[in-house]
PDB file of C-alpha atoms and ligand atoms in Angstrom:
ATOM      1  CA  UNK F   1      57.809  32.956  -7.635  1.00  0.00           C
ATOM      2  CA  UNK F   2      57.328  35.289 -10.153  1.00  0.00           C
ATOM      3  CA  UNK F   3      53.929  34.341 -11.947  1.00  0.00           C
ATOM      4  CA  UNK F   4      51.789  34.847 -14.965  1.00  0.00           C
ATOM      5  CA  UNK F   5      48.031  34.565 -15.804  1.00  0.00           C
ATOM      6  CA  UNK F   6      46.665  34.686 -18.744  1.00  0.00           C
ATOM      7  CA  UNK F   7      43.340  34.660 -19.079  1.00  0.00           C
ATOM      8  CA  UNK F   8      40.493  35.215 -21.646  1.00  0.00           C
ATOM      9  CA  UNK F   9      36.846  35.439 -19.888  1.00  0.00           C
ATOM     10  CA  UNK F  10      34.476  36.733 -22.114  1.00  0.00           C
ATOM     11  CA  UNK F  11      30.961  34.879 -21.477  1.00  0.00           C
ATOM     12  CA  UNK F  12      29.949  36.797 -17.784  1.00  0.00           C
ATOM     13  CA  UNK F  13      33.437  37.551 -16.548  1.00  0.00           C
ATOM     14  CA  UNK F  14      33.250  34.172 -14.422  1.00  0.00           C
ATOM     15  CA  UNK F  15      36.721  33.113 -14.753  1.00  0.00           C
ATOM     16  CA  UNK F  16      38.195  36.609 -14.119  1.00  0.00           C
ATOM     17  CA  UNK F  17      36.583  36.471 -10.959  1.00  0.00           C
ATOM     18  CA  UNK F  18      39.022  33.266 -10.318  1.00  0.00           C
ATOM     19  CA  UNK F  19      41.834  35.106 -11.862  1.00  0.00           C
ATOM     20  CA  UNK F  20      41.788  37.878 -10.201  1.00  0.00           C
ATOM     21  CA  UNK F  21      41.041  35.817  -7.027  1.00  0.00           C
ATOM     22  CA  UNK F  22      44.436  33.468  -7.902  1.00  0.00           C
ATOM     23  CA  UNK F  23      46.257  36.764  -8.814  1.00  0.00           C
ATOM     24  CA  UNK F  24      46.233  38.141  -4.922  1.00  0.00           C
ATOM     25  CA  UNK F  25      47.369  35.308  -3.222  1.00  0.00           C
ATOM     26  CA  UNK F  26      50.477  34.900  -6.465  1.00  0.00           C
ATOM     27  CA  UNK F  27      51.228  38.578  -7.111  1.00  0.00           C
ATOM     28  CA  UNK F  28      50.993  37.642 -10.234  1.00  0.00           C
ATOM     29  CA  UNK F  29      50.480  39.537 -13.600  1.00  0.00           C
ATOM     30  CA  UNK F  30      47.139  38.785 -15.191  1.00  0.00           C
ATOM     31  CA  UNK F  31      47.195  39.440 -19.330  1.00  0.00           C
ATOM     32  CA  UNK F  32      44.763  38.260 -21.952  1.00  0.00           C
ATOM     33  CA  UNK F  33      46.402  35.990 -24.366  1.00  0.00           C
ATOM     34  CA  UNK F  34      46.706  38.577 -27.261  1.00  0.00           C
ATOM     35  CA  UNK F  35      49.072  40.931 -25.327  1.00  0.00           C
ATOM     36  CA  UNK F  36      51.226  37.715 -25.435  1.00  0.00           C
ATOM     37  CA  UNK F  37      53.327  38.299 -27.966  1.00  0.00           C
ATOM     38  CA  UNK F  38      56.573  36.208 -27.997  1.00  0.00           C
ATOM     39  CA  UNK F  39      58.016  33.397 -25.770  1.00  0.00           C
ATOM     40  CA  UNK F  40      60.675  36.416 -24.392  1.00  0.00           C
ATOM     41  CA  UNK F  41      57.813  37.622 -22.536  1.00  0.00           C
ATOM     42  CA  UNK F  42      57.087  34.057 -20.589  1.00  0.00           C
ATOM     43  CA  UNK F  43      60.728  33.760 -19.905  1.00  0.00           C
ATOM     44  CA  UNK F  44      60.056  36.896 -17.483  1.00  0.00           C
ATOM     45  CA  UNK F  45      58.212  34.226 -15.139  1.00  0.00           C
ATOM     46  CA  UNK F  46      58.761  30.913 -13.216  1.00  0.00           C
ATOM     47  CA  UNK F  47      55.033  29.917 -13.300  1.00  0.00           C
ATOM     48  CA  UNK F  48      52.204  30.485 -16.263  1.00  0.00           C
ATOM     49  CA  UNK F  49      48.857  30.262 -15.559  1.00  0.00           C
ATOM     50  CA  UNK F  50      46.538  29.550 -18.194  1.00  0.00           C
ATOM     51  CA  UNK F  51      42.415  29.881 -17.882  1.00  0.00           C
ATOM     52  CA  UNK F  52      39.123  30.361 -19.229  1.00  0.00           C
ATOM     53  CA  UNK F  53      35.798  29.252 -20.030  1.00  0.00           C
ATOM     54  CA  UNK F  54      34.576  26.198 -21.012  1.00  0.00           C
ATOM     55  CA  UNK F  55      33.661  26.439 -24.951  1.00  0.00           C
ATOM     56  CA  UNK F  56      32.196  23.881 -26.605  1.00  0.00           C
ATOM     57  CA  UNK F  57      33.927  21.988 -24.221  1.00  0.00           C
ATOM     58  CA  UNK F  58      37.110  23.178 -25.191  1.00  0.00           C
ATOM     59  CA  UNK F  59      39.662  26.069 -23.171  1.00  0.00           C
ATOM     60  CA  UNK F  60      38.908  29.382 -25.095  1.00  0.00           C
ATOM     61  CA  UNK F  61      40.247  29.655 -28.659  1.00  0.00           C
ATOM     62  CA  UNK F  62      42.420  31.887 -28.149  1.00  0.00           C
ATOM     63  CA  UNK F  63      44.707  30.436 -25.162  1.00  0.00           C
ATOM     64  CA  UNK F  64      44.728  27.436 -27.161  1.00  0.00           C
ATOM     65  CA  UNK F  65      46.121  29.104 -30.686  1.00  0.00           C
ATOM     66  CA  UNK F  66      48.631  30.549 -27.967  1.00  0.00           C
ATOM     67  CA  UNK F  67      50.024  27.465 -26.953  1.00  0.00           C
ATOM     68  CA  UNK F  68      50.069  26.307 -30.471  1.00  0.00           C
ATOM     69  CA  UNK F  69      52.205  28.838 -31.478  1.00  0.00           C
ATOM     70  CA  UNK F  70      54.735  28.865 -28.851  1.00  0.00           C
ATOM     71  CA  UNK F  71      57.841  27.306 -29.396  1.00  0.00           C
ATOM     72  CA  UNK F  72      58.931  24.533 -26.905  1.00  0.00           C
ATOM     73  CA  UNK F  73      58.566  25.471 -22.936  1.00  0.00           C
ATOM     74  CA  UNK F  74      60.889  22.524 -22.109  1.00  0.00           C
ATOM     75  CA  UNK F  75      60.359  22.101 -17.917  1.00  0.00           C
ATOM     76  CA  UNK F  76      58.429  25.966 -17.392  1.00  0.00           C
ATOM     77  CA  UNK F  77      55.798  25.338 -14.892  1.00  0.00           C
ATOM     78  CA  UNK F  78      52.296  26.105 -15.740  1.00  0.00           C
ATOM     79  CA  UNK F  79      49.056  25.908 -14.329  1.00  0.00           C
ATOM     80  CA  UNK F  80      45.076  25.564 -15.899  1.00  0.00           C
ATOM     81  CA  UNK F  81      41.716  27.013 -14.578  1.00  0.00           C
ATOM     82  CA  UNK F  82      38.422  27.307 -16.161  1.00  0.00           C
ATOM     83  CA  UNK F  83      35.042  27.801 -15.373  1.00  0.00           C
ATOM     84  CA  UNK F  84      32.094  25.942 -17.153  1.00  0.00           C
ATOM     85  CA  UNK F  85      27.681  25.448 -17.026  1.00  0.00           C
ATOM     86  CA  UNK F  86      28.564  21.652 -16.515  1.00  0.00           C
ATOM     87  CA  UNK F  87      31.975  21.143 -15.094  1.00  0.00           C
ATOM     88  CA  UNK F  88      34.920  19.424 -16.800  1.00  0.00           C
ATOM     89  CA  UNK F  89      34.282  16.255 -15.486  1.00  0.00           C
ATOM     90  CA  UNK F  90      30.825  16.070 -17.299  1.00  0.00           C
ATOM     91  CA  UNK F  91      30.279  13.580 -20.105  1.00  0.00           C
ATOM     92  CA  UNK F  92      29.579  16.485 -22.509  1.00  0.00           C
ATOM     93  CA  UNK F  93      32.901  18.677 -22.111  1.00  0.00           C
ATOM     94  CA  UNK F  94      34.750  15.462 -21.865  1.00  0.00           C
ATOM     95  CA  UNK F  95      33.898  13.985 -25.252  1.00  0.00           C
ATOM     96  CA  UNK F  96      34.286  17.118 -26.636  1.00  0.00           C
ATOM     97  CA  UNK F  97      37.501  18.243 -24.936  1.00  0.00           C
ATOM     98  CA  UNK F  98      40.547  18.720 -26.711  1.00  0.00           C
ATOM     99  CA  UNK F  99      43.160  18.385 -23.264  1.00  0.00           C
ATOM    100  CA  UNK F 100      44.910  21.496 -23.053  1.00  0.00           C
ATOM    101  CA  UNK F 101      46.751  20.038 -20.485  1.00  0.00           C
ATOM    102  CA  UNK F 102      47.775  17.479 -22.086  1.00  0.00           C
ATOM    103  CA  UNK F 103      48.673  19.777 -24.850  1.00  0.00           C
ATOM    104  CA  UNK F 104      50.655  22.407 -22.706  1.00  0.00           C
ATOM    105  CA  UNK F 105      52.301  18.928 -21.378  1.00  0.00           C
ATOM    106  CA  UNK F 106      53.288  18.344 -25.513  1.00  0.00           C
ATOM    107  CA  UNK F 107      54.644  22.102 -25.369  1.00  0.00           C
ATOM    108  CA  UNK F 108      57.461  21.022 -22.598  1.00  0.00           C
ATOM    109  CA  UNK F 109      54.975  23.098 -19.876  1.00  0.00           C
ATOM    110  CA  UNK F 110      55.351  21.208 -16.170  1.00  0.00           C
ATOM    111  CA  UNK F 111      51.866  21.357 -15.286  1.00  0.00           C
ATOM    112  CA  UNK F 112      51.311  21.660 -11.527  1.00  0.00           C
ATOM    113  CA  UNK F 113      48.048  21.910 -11.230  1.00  0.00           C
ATOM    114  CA  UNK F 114      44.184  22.062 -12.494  1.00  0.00           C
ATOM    115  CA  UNK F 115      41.587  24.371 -11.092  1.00  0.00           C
ATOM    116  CA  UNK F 116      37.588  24.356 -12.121  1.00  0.00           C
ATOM    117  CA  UNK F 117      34.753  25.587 -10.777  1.00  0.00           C
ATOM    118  CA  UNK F 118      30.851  26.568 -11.788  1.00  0.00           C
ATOM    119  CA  UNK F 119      30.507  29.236 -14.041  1.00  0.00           C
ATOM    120  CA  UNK F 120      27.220  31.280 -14.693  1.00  0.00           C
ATOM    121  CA  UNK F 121      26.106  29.779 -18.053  1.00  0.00           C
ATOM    122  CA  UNK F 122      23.310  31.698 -20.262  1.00  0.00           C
ATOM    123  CA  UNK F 123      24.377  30.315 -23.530  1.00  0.00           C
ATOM    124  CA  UNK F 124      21.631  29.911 -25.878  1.00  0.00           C
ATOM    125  CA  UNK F 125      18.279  28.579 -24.661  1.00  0.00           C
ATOM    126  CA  UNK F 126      19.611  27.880 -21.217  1.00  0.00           C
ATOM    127  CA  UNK F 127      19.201  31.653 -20.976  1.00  0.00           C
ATOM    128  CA  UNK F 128      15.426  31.667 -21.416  1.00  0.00           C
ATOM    129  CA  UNK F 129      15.396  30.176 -17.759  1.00  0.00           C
ATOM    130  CA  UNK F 130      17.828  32.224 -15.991  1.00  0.00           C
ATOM    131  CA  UNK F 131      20.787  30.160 -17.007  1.00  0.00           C
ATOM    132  CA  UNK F 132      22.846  27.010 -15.154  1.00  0.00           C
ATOM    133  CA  UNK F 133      25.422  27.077 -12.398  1.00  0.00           C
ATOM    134  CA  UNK F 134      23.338  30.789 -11.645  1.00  0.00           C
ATOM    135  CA  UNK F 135      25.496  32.531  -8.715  1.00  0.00           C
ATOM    136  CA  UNK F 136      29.027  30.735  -9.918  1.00  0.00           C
ATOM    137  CA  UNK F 137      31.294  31.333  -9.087  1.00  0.00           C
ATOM    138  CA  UNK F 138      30.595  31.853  -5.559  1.00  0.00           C
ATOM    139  CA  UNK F 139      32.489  32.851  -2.458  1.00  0.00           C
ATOM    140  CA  UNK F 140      33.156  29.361  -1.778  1.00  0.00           C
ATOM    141  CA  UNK F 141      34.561  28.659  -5.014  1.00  0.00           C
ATOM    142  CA  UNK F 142      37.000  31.266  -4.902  1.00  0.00           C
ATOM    143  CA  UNK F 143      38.316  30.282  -1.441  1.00  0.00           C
ATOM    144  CA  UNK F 144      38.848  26.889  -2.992  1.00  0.00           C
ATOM    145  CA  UNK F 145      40.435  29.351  -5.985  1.00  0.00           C
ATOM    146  CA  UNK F 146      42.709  31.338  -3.285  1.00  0.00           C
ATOM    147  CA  UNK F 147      43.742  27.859  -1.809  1.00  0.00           C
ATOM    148  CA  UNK F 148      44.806  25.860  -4.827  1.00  0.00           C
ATOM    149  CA  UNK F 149      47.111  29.045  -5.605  1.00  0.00           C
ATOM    150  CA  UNK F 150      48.633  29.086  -1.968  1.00  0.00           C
ATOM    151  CA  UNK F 151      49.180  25.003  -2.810  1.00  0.00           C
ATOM    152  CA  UNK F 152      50.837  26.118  -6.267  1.00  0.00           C
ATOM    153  CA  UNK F 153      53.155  28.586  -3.976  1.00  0.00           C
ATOM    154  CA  UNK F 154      53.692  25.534  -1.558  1.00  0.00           C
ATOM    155  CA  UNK F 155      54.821  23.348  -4.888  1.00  0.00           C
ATOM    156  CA  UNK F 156      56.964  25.932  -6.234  1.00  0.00           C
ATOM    157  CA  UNK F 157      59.057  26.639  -2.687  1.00  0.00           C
TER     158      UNK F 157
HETATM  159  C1  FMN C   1      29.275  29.983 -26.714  1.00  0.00           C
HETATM  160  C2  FMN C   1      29.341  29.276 -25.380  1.00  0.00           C
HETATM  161  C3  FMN C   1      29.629  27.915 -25.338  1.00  0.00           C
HETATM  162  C4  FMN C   1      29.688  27.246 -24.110  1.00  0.00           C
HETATM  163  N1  FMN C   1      29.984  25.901 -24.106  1.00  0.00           N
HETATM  164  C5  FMN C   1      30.023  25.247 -22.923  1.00  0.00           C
HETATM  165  C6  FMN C   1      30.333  23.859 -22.900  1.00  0.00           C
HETATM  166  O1  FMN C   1      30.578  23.217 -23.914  1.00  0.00           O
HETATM  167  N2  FMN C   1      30.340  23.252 -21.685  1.00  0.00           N
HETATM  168  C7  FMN C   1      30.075  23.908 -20.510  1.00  0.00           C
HETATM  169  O2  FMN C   1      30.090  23.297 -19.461  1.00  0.00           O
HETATM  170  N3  FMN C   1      29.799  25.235 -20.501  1.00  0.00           N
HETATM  171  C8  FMN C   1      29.794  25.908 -21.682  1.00  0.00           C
HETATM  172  N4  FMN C   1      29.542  27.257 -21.694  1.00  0.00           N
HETATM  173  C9  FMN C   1      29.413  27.960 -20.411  1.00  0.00           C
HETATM  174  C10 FMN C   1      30.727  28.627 -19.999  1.00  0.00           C
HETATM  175  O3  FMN C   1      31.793  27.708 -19.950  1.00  0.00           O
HETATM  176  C11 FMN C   1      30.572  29.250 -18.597  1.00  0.00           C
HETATM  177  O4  FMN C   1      29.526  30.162 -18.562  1.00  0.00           O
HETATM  178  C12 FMN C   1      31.878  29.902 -18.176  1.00  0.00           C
HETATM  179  O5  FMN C   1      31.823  30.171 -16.791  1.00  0.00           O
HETATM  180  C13 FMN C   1      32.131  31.177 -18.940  1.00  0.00           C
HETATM  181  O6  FMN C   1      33.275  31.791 -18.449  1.00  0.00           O
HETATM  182  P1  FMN C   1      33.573  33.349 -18.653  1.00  0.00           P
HETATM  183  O7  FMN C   1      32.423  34.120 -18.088  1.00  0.00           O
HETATM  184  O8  FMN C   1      34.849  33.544 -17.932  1.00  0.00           O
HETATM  185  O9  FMN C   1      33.720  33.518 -20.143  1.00  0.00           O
HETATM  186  C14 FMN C   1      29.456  27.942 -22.897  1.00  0.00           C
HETATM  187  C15 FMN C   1      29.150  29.314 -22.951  1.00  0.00           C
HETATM  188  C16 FMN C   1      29.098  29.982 -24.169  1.00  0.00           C
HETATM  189  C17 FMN C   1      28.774  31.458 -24.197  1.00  0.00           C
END
């Protein structure tokens, strides 16, 4: 399966880690979302991965203006990851989450799967004390990474 991640990781490089990490078991092609520049591009691949850090609880900006913009992905499979201080499950990202899956979902994307893990978080004060989630992600994390990619190669056949 010919696959595509595009990821934007700018806080410590935490979710590249993942990427990358997700990227050896796929072969796949890892971009950031601005050298995404048309839909002709994504037609090039049977599976799109999407990721990034957790901002304000919210995917990065800039994979969600992508999405926005593209026109309708009517059954292309897809995948999410991100990396956060708190984890997506917290009541914080949650009540300030906007669903990108669910909004891929709106775009026609088949979403396969979700991936998240610890991230290294320094962001404002919680820097004064060496940060949360220190260490993340770790090796353990990104076995669990390489293994929810060889379960997304299991999916795809
Ligand atoms: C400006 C900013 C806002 C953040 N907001 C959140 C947040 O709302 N919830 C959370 O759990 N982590 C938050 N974090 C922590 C990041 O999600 C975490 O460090 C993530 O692993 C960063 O990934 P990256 O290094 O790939 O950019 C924030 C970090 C920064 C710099």
């Amino acid at each position: 399966m010919k696959t595509l991640i595009i990821c934007m990781s700018v806080h410590h490089g935490n979710t590249k880690k993942v990427a990358e990490r997700m990227a050896r078991v796929l072969e796949a092609d890892t971009v950031q979302p601005s050298a995404i520049t048309g839909n002709a591009m994504l037609e090039r691949y049977d599976v799109i991965g999407f990721g990034s850090g957790i901002y304000f609880g919210k995917h990065h900006r800039s994979l969600v203006s992508l999405v926005e913009r593209l026109p309708g992905m009517k059954g292309k499979k897809a995948f999410v990851f991100s990396t956060s201080g708190l984890g997506t499950g917290s009541v914080f990202n949650r009540l300030l989450s906007s669903g990108f899956p669910g909004q891929l979902r709106k775009k026609g994307f088949d979403v396969m799967g979700e991936f998240e893990c610890p991230g290294w978080d320094t962001f404002g004060y919680l820097g004064w004390f060496g940060g949360i989630s220190k260490g993340r992600p770790n090796e353990k994390d990104l076995l669990r990474a390489e293994e929810f990619a060889k379960g997304l190669k299991a999916k795809a056949g």
